[in-house]
């Protein structure tokens, strides 16, 4: 799966910086890192509501795939970041 002109698909992983990275997340990151069709960036939240800021920035950057790792709170922050970055 590639975008027009064979440019890599932009993938951003936003991880809760206060949580340990689980094996399933490491495997997902490795999947995207090991395929030339994707360009992966990894962001870790550093303070409360930082995931919202990161999500809003990625929405403005037109990220094509957004991976989220954390819990309900992190997921809520991501949704808010997308909602308020209009």
CSV table of N, CA, C and O in Angstrom, one decimal:
chain,number,residue,atom,x,y,z
A,1,UNK,N,0.8,-1.2,0.0
A,1,UNK,CA,0.0,0.0,0.0
A,1,UNK,C,0.9,1.2,0.0
A,1,UNK,O,1.6,1.5,0.9
A,2,UNK,N,0.8,2.0,-1.1
A,2,UNK,CA,1.6,3.2,-1.2
A,2,UNK,C,0.8,4.4,-1.7
A,2,UNK,O,-0.2,4.1,-2.3
A,3,UNK,N,1.2,5.6,-1.5
A,3,UNK,CA,0.5,6.7,-2.0
A,3,UNK,C,0.9,7.0,-3.4
A,3,UNK,O,1.8,6.4,-3.9
A,4,UNK,N,0.2,8.0,-4.0
A,4,UNK,CA,0.5,8.3,-5.4
A,4,UNK,C,2.0,8.7,-5.6
A,4,UNK,O,2.6,9.3,-4.7
A,5,UNK,N,2.6,8.2,-6.7
A,5,UNK,CA,4.0,8.5,-6.9
A,5,UNK,C,4.9,7.7,-6.1
A,5,UNK,O,6.1,8.1,-6.0
A,6,UNK,N,4.4,6.7,-5.4
A,6,UNK,CA,5.2,5.8,-4.6
A,6,UNK,C,5.9,6.5,-3.4
A,6,UNK,O,6.9,6.0,-2.9
A,7,UNK,N,5.3,7.6,-3.0
A,7,UNK,CA,5.8,8.3,-1.8
A,7,UNK,C,5.4,7.4,-0.6
A,7,UNK,O,4.3,6.8,-0.6
A,8,UNK,N,6.3,7.3,0.4
A,8,UNK,CA,5.9,6.5,1.6
A,8,UNK,C,4.7,7.1,2.3
A,8,UNK,O,4.4,8.3,2.3
A,9,UNK,N,3.9,6.2,2.9
A,9,UNK,CA,2.8,6.6,3.8
A,9,UNK,C,3.3,7.1,5.1
A,9,UNK,O,4.1,6.4,5.7
A,10,UNK,N,2.8,8.2,5.5
A,10,UNK,CA,3.2,8.8,6.8
A,10,UNK,C,2.5,8.2,7.9
A,10,UNK,O,1.2,8.2,8.0
A,11,UNK,N,3.2,7.6,8.9
A,11,UNK,CA,2.7,6.9,10.1
A,11,UNK,C,3.3,7.6,11.3
A,11,UNK,O,4.5,7.8,11.4
A,12,UNK,N,2.4,8.0,12.2
A,12,UNK,CA,2.9,8.5,13.5
A,12,UNK,C,2.4,7.7,14.6
A,12,UNK,O,1.2,7.4,14.7
A,13,UNK,N,3.2,7.3,15.5
A,13,UNK,CA,2.8,6.6,16.8
A,13,UNK,C,2.9,7.6,17.9
A,13,UNK,O,4.0,8.2,18.2
A,14,UNK,N,1.8,7.8,18.6
A,14,UNK,CA,1.8,8.7,19.8
A,14,UNK,C,1.7,7.7,21.0
A,14,UNK,O,0.7,7.0,21.1
A,15,UNK,N,2.7,7.7,21.8
A,15,UNK,CA,2.8,6.8,23.0
A,15,UNK,C,2.7,7.6,24.3
A,15,UNK,O,3.2,8.7,24.4
A,16,UNK,N,2.0,7.1,25.2
A,16,UNK,CA,1.9,7.7,26.6
A,16,UNK,C,3.3,7.6,27.2
A,16,UNK,O,3.8,6.5,27.4
A,17,UNK,N,3.9,8.7,27.4
A,17,UNK,CA,5.3,8.7,27.9
A,17,UNK,C,5.5,8.2,29.3
A,17,UNK,O,6.6,7.9,29.7
A,18,UNK,N,4.4,8.1,30.0
A,18,UNK,CA,4.6,7.6,31.4
A,18,UNK,C,4.3,6.1,31.6
A,18,UNK,O,4.4,5.6,32.7
A,19,UNK,N,4.0,5.4,30.4
A,19,UNK,CA,3.7,4.0,30.5
A,19,UNK,C,4.8,3.2,29.8
A,19,UNK,O,5.5,3.7,28.9
A,20,UNK,N,5.0,2.0,30.3
A,20,UNK,CA,5.9,1.0,29.6
A,20,UNK,C,5.4,0.6,28.3
A,20,UNK,O,4.2,0.4,28.1
A,21,UNK,N,6.3,0.5,27.3
A,21,UNK,CA,5.8,0.1,26.0
A,21,UNK,C,5.7,-1.4,26.0
A,21,UNK,O,6.6,-2.2,26.2
A,22,UNK,N,4.5,-1.8,25.6
A,22,UNK,CA,4.1,-3.3,25.6
A,22,UNK,C,4.7,-3.9,24.4
A,22,UNK,O,5.0,-3.3,23.4
A,23,UNK,N,4.8,-5.2,24.5
A,23,UNK,CA,5.3,-6.0,23.4
A,23,UNK,C,4.5,-5.8,22.1
A,23,UNK,O,5.0,-5.7,21.0
A,24,UNK,N,3.2,-5.7,22.2
A,24,UNK,CA,2.3,-5.6,21.0
A,24,UNK,C,2.6,-4.2,20.3
A,24,UNK,O,2.6,-4.2,19.1
A,25,UNK,N,2.9,-3.2,21.1
A,25,UNK,CA,3.2,-1.9,20.5
A,25,UNK,C,4.6,-2.0,19.8
A,25,UNK,O,4.8,-1.5,18.7
A,26,UNK,N,5.5,-2.6,20.5
A,26,UNK,CA,6.9,-2.8,19.9
A,26,UNK,C,6.7,-3.5,18.5
A,26,UNK,O,7.4,-3.1,17.5
A,27,UNK,N,5.9,-4.5,18.5
A,27,UNK,CA,5.7,-5.3,17.2
A,27,UNK,C,5.1,-4.4,16.1
A,27,UNK,O,5.5,-4.5,15.0
A,28,UNK,N,4.1,-3.6,16.5
A,28,UNK,CA,3.5,-2.7,15.5
A,28,UNK,C,4.5,-1.7,15.0
A,28,UNK,O,4.5,-1.5,13.8
A,29,UNK,N,5.3,-1.2,15.9
A,29,UNK,CA,6.3,-0.2,15.4
A,29,UNK,C,7.3,-0.9,14.5
A,29,UNK,O,7.7,-0.3,13.5
A,30,UNK,N,7.8,-2.1,14.9
A,30,UNK,CA,8.7,-2.8,14.0
A,30,UNK,C,8.1,-3.1,12.7
A,30,UNK,O,8.8,-3.0,11.6
A,31,UNK,N,6.8,-3.4,12.6
A,31,UNK,CA,6.1,-3.7,11.3
A,31,UNK,C,6.3,-2.5,10.4
A,31,UNK,O,6.7,-2.6,9.2
A,32,UNK,N,6.0,-1.3,10.9
A,32,UNK,CA,6.1,-0.1,10.0
A,32,UNK,C,7.6,0.3,9.8
A,32,UNK,O,7.9,0.8,8.7
A,33,UNK,N,8.5,0.1,10.7
A,33,UNK,CA,9.9,0.5,10.5
A,33,UNK,C,10.5,-0.4,9.4
A,33,UNK,O,11.4,0.1,8.7
A,34,UNK,N,10.1,-1.6,9.3
A,34,UNK,CA,10.8,-2.6,8.4
A,34,UNK,C,10.2,-2.6,7.0
A,34,UNK,O,10.5,-3.5,6.2
A,35,UNK,N,9.3,-1.7,6.7
A,35,UNK,CA,8.7,-1.6,5.4
A,35,UNK,C,8.9,-0.3,4.7
A,35,UNK,O,8.6,0.7,5.3
A,36,UNK,N,9.5,-0.3,3.6
A,36,UNK,CA,9.9,1.0,2.9
A,36,UNK,C,8.7,1.8,2.4
A,36,UNK,O,8.8,2.9,2.1
A,37,UNK,N,7.5,1.1,2.4
A,37,UNK,CA,6.3,1.9,2.0
A,37,UNK,C,5.8,2.9,3.0
A,37,UNK,O,4.9,3.7,2.8
A,38,UNK,N,6.4,2.8,4.2
A,38,UNK,CA,6.0,3.7,5.3
A,38,UNK,C,7.1,4.5,5.8
A,38,UNK,O,8.3,4.1,5.9
A,39,UNK,N,6.8,5.7,6.3
A,39,UNK,CA,7.7,6.6,7.0
A,39,UNK,C,7.1,6.8,8.4
A,39,UNK,O,6.0,7.3,8.6
A,40,UNK,N,7.8,6.2,9.4
A,40,UNK,CA,7.3,6.2,10.8
A,40,UNK,C,8.0,7.2,11.7
A,40,UNK,O,9.2,7.4,11.6
A,41,UNK,N,7.2,8.0,12.4
A,41,UNK,CA,7.7,8.9,13.5
A,41,UNK,C,7.1,8.4,14.8
A,41,UNK,O,5.9,8.0,14.8
A,42,UNK,N,7.8,8.5,15.8
A,42,UNK,CA,7.3,8.1,17.1
A,42,UNK,C,7.4,9.3,18.1
A,42,UNK,O,8.4,10.0,18.2
A,43,UNK,N,6.3,9.6,18.7
A,43,UNK,CA,6.2,10.7,19.6
A,43,UNK,C,5.7,10.2,21.0
A,43,UNK,O,4.8,9.3,21.0
A,44,UNK,N,6.3,10.6,22.0
A,44,UNK,CA,5.9,10.2,23.4
A,44,UNK,C,5.4,11.5,24.1
A,44,UNK,O,6.1,12.5,24.1
A,45,UNK,N,4.2,11.4,24.7
A,45,UNK,CA,3.7,12.5,25.5
A,45,UNK,C,4.6,12.7,26.7
A,45,UNK,O,5.1,11.8,27.3
A,46,UNK,N,4.8,14.0,27.1
A,46,UNK,CA,5.7,14.3,28.1
A,46,UNK,C,5.1,15.0,29.3
A,46,UNK,O,5.7,15.1,30.4
A,47,UNK,N,3.8,15.4,29.2
A,47,UNK,CA,3.1,16.0,30.3
A,47,UNK,C,1.6,15.8,30.0
A,47,UNK,O,1.2,15.5,28.9
A,48,UNK,N,0.8,16.1,31.0
A,48,UNK,CA,-0.7,16.0,30.9
A,48,UNK,C,-1.2,16.8,29.7
A,48,UNK,O,-0.8,17.9,29.5
A,49,UNK,N,-2.0,16.2,28.9
A,49,UNK,CA,-2.7,16.8,27.7
A,49,UNK,C,-1.7,17.0,26.5
A,49,UNK,O,-2.0,17.6,25.5
A,50,UNK,N,-0.5,16.5,26.7
A,50,UNK,CA,0.5,16.7,25.6
A,50,UNK,C,0.1,15.8,24.4
A,50,UNK,O,0.3,16.2,23.2
A,51,UNK,N,-0.5,14.7,24.6
A,51,UNK,CA,-1.0,13.8,23.5
A,51,UNK,C,-2.0,14.6,22.6
A,51,UNK,O,-2.1,14.4,21.4
A,52,UNK,N,-2.8,15.5,23.3
A,52,UNK,CA,-3.8,16.3,22.5
A,52,UNK,C,-3.0,17.2,21.6
A,52,UNK,O,-3.4,17.4,20.4
A,53,UNK,N,-2.0,17.8,22.1
A,53,UNK,CA,-1.2,18.8,21.3
A,53,UNK,C,-0.6,18.0,20.1
A,53,UNK,O,-0.6,18.5,19.0
A,54,UNK,N,0.0,16.9,20.4
A,54,UNK,CA,0.7,16.1,19.3
A,54,UNK,C,-0.4,15.6,18.3
A,54,UNK,O,-0.1,15.7,17.1
A,55,UNK,N,-1.5,15.2,18.7
A,55,UNK,CA,-2.6,14.8,17.8
A,55,UNK,C,-3.0,15.9,16.9
A,55,UNK,O,-3.2,15.8,15.7
A,56,UNK,N,-3.2,17.1,17.5
A,56,UNK,CA,-3.6,18.3,16.7
A,56,UNK,C,-2.5,18.6,15.7
A,56,UNK,O,-2.9,19.0,14.5
A,57,UNK,N,-1.3,18.5,16.0
A,57,UNK,CA,-0.2,18.8,15.1
A,57,UNK,C,-0.2,17.8,13.9
A,57,UNK,O,-0.1,18.2,12.8
A,58,UNK,N,-0.4,16.6,14.3
A,58,UNK,CA,-0.4,15.5,13.2
A,58,UNK,C,-1.6,15.6,12.3
A,58,UNK,O,-1.5,15.4,11.1
A,59,UNK,N,-2.8,16.1,12.8
A,59,UNK,CA,-3.9,16.3,12.0
A,59,UNK,C,-3.6,17.4,11.0
A,59,UNK,O,-3.9,17.3,9.8
A,60,UNK,N,-3.0,18.5,11.4
A,60,UNK,CA,-2.6,19.6,10.5
A,60,UNK,C,-1.6,19.2,9.5
A,60,UNK,O,-1.6,19.7,8.4
A,61,UNK,N,-0.8,18.2,9.9
A,61,UNK,CA,0.2,17.7,9.0
A,61,UNK,C,-0.3,16.6,8.0
A,61,UNK,O,0.4,16.0,7.3
A,62,UNK,N,-1.6,16.3,8.1
A,62,UNK,CA,-2.3,15.3,7.3
A,62,UNK,C,-1.7,13.9,7.4
A,62,UNK,O,-1.4,13.2,6.4
A,63,UNK,N,-1.4,13.5,8.7
A,63,UNK,CA,-0.9,12.2,8.9
A,63,UNK,C,-1.9,11.1,8.3
A,63,UNK,O,-3.1,11.3,8.3
A,64,UNK,N,-1.3,10.1,7.7
A,64,UNK,CA,-2.2,9.1,7.0
A,64,UNK,C,-2.6,8.0,8.0
A,64,UNK,O,-3.7,7.4,7.9
A,65,UNK,N,-1.7,7.6,8.9
A,65,UNK,CA,-2.0,6.5,9.9
A,65,UNK,C,-1.5,7.0,11.2
A,65,UNK,O,-0.3,7.5,11.3
A,66,UNK,N,-2.3,7.0,12.2
A,66,UNK,CA,-2.0,7.4,13.6
A,66,UNK,C,-2.2,6.2,14.5
A,66,UNK,O,-3.2,5.6,14.6
A,67,UNK,N,-1.1,5.8,15.1
A,67,UNK,CA,-1.1,4.7,16.1
A,67,UNK,C,-1.1,5.4,17.5
A,67,UNK,O,-0.4,6.3,17.7
A,68,UNK,N,-1.9,4.8,18.4
A,68,UNK,CA,-2.0,5.4,19.7
A,68,UNK,C,-1.8,4.3,20.7
A,68,UNK,O,-2.4,3.2,20.6
A,69,UNK,N,-0.9,4.5,21.7
A,69,UNK,CA,-0.7,3.6,22.7
A,69,UNK,C,-0.7,4.3,24.1
A,69,UNK,O,-0.1,5.3,24.3
A,70,UNK,N,-1.5,3.7,24.9
A,70,UNK,CA,-1.7,4.3,26.3
A,70,UNK,C,-2.9,3.6,26.9
A,70,UNK,O,-3.1,2.4,26.8
A,71,UNK,N,-3.8,4.4,27.4
A,71,UNK,CA,-5.0,3.9,28.0
A,71,UNK,C,-6.2,4.7,27.5
A,71,UNK,O,-6.1,5.5,26.6
A,72,UNK,N,-7.3,4.6,28.3
A,72,UNK,CA,-8.5,5.4,27.9
A,72,UNK,C,-8.2,6.9,27.9
A,72,UNK,O,-8.7,7.7,27.1
A,73,UNK,N,-7.4,7.4,28.9
A,73,UNK,CA,-7.1,8.8,29.0
A,73,UNK,C,-6.3,9.3,27.8
A,73,UNK,O,-6.5,10.4,27.2
A,74,UNK,N,-5.3,8.5,27.3
A,74,UNK,CA,-4.5,8.9,26.2
A,74,UNK,C,-5.4,8.9,24.9
A,74,UNK,O,-5.3,9.9,24.1
A,75,UNK,N,-6.3,7.9,24.8
A,75,UNK,CA,-7.2,7.9,23.6
A,75,UNK,C,-8.1,9.1,23.7
A,75,UNK,O,-8.3,9.7,22.6
A,76,UNK,N,-8.6,9.5,24.8
A,76,UNK,CA,-9.5,10.6,25.0
A,76,UNK,C,-8.7,11.9,24.6
A,76,UNK,O,-9.2,12.8,23.9
A,77,UNK,N,-7.5,12.0,25.0
A,77,UNK,CA,-6.6,13.2,24.6
A,77,UNK,C,-6.5,13.3,23.1
A,77,UNK,O,-6.5,14.3,22.5
A,78,UNK,N,-6.3,12.1,22.4
A,78,UNK,CA,-6.1,12.1,21.0
A,78,UNK,C,-7.4,12.6,20.3
A,78,UNK,O,-7.3,13.4,19.4
A,79,UNK,N,-8.5,12.1,20.7
A,79,UNK,CA,-9.8,12.5,20.2
A,79,UNK,C,-9.9,14.0,20.3
A,79,UNK,O,-10.3,14.8,19.4
A,80,UNK,N,-9.7,14.5,21.5
A,80,UNK,CA,-9.8,16.0,21.8
A,80,UNK,C,-8.8,16.8,20.9
A,80,UNK,O,-9.1,17.8,20.4
A,81,UNK,N,-7.6,16.3,20.7
A,81,UNK,CA,-6.6,16.9,19.9
A,81,UNK,C,-7.1,17.1,18.5
A,81,UNK,O,-6.9,18.1,17.8
A,82,UNK,N,-7.7,16.0,18.0
A,82,UNK,CA,-8.3,16.1,16.6
A,82,UNK,C,-9.5,17.0,16.5
A,82,UNK,O,-9.6,17.8,15.6
A,83,UNK,N,-10.3,17.0,17.5
A,83,UNK,CA,-11.5,17.8,17.6
A,83,UNK,C,-11.2,19.3,17.6
A,83,UNK,O,-11.8,20.1,17.0
A,84,UNK,N,-10.2,19.7,18.5
A,84,UNK,CA,-10.0,21.1,18.7
A,84,UNK,C,-9.0,21.7,17.7
A,84,UNK,O,-8.7,22.9,17.8
A,85,UNK,N,-8.4,20.9,16.8
A,85,UNK,CA,-7.4,21.5,15.9
A,85,UNK,C,-7.9,21.9,14.6
A,85,UNK,O,-7.2,22.1,13.6
A,86,UNK,N,-9.2,22.1,14.5
A,86,UNK,CA,-9.9,22.5,13.3
A,86,UNK,C,-9.4,23.9,12.8
A,86,UNK,O,-9.0,24.8,13.1
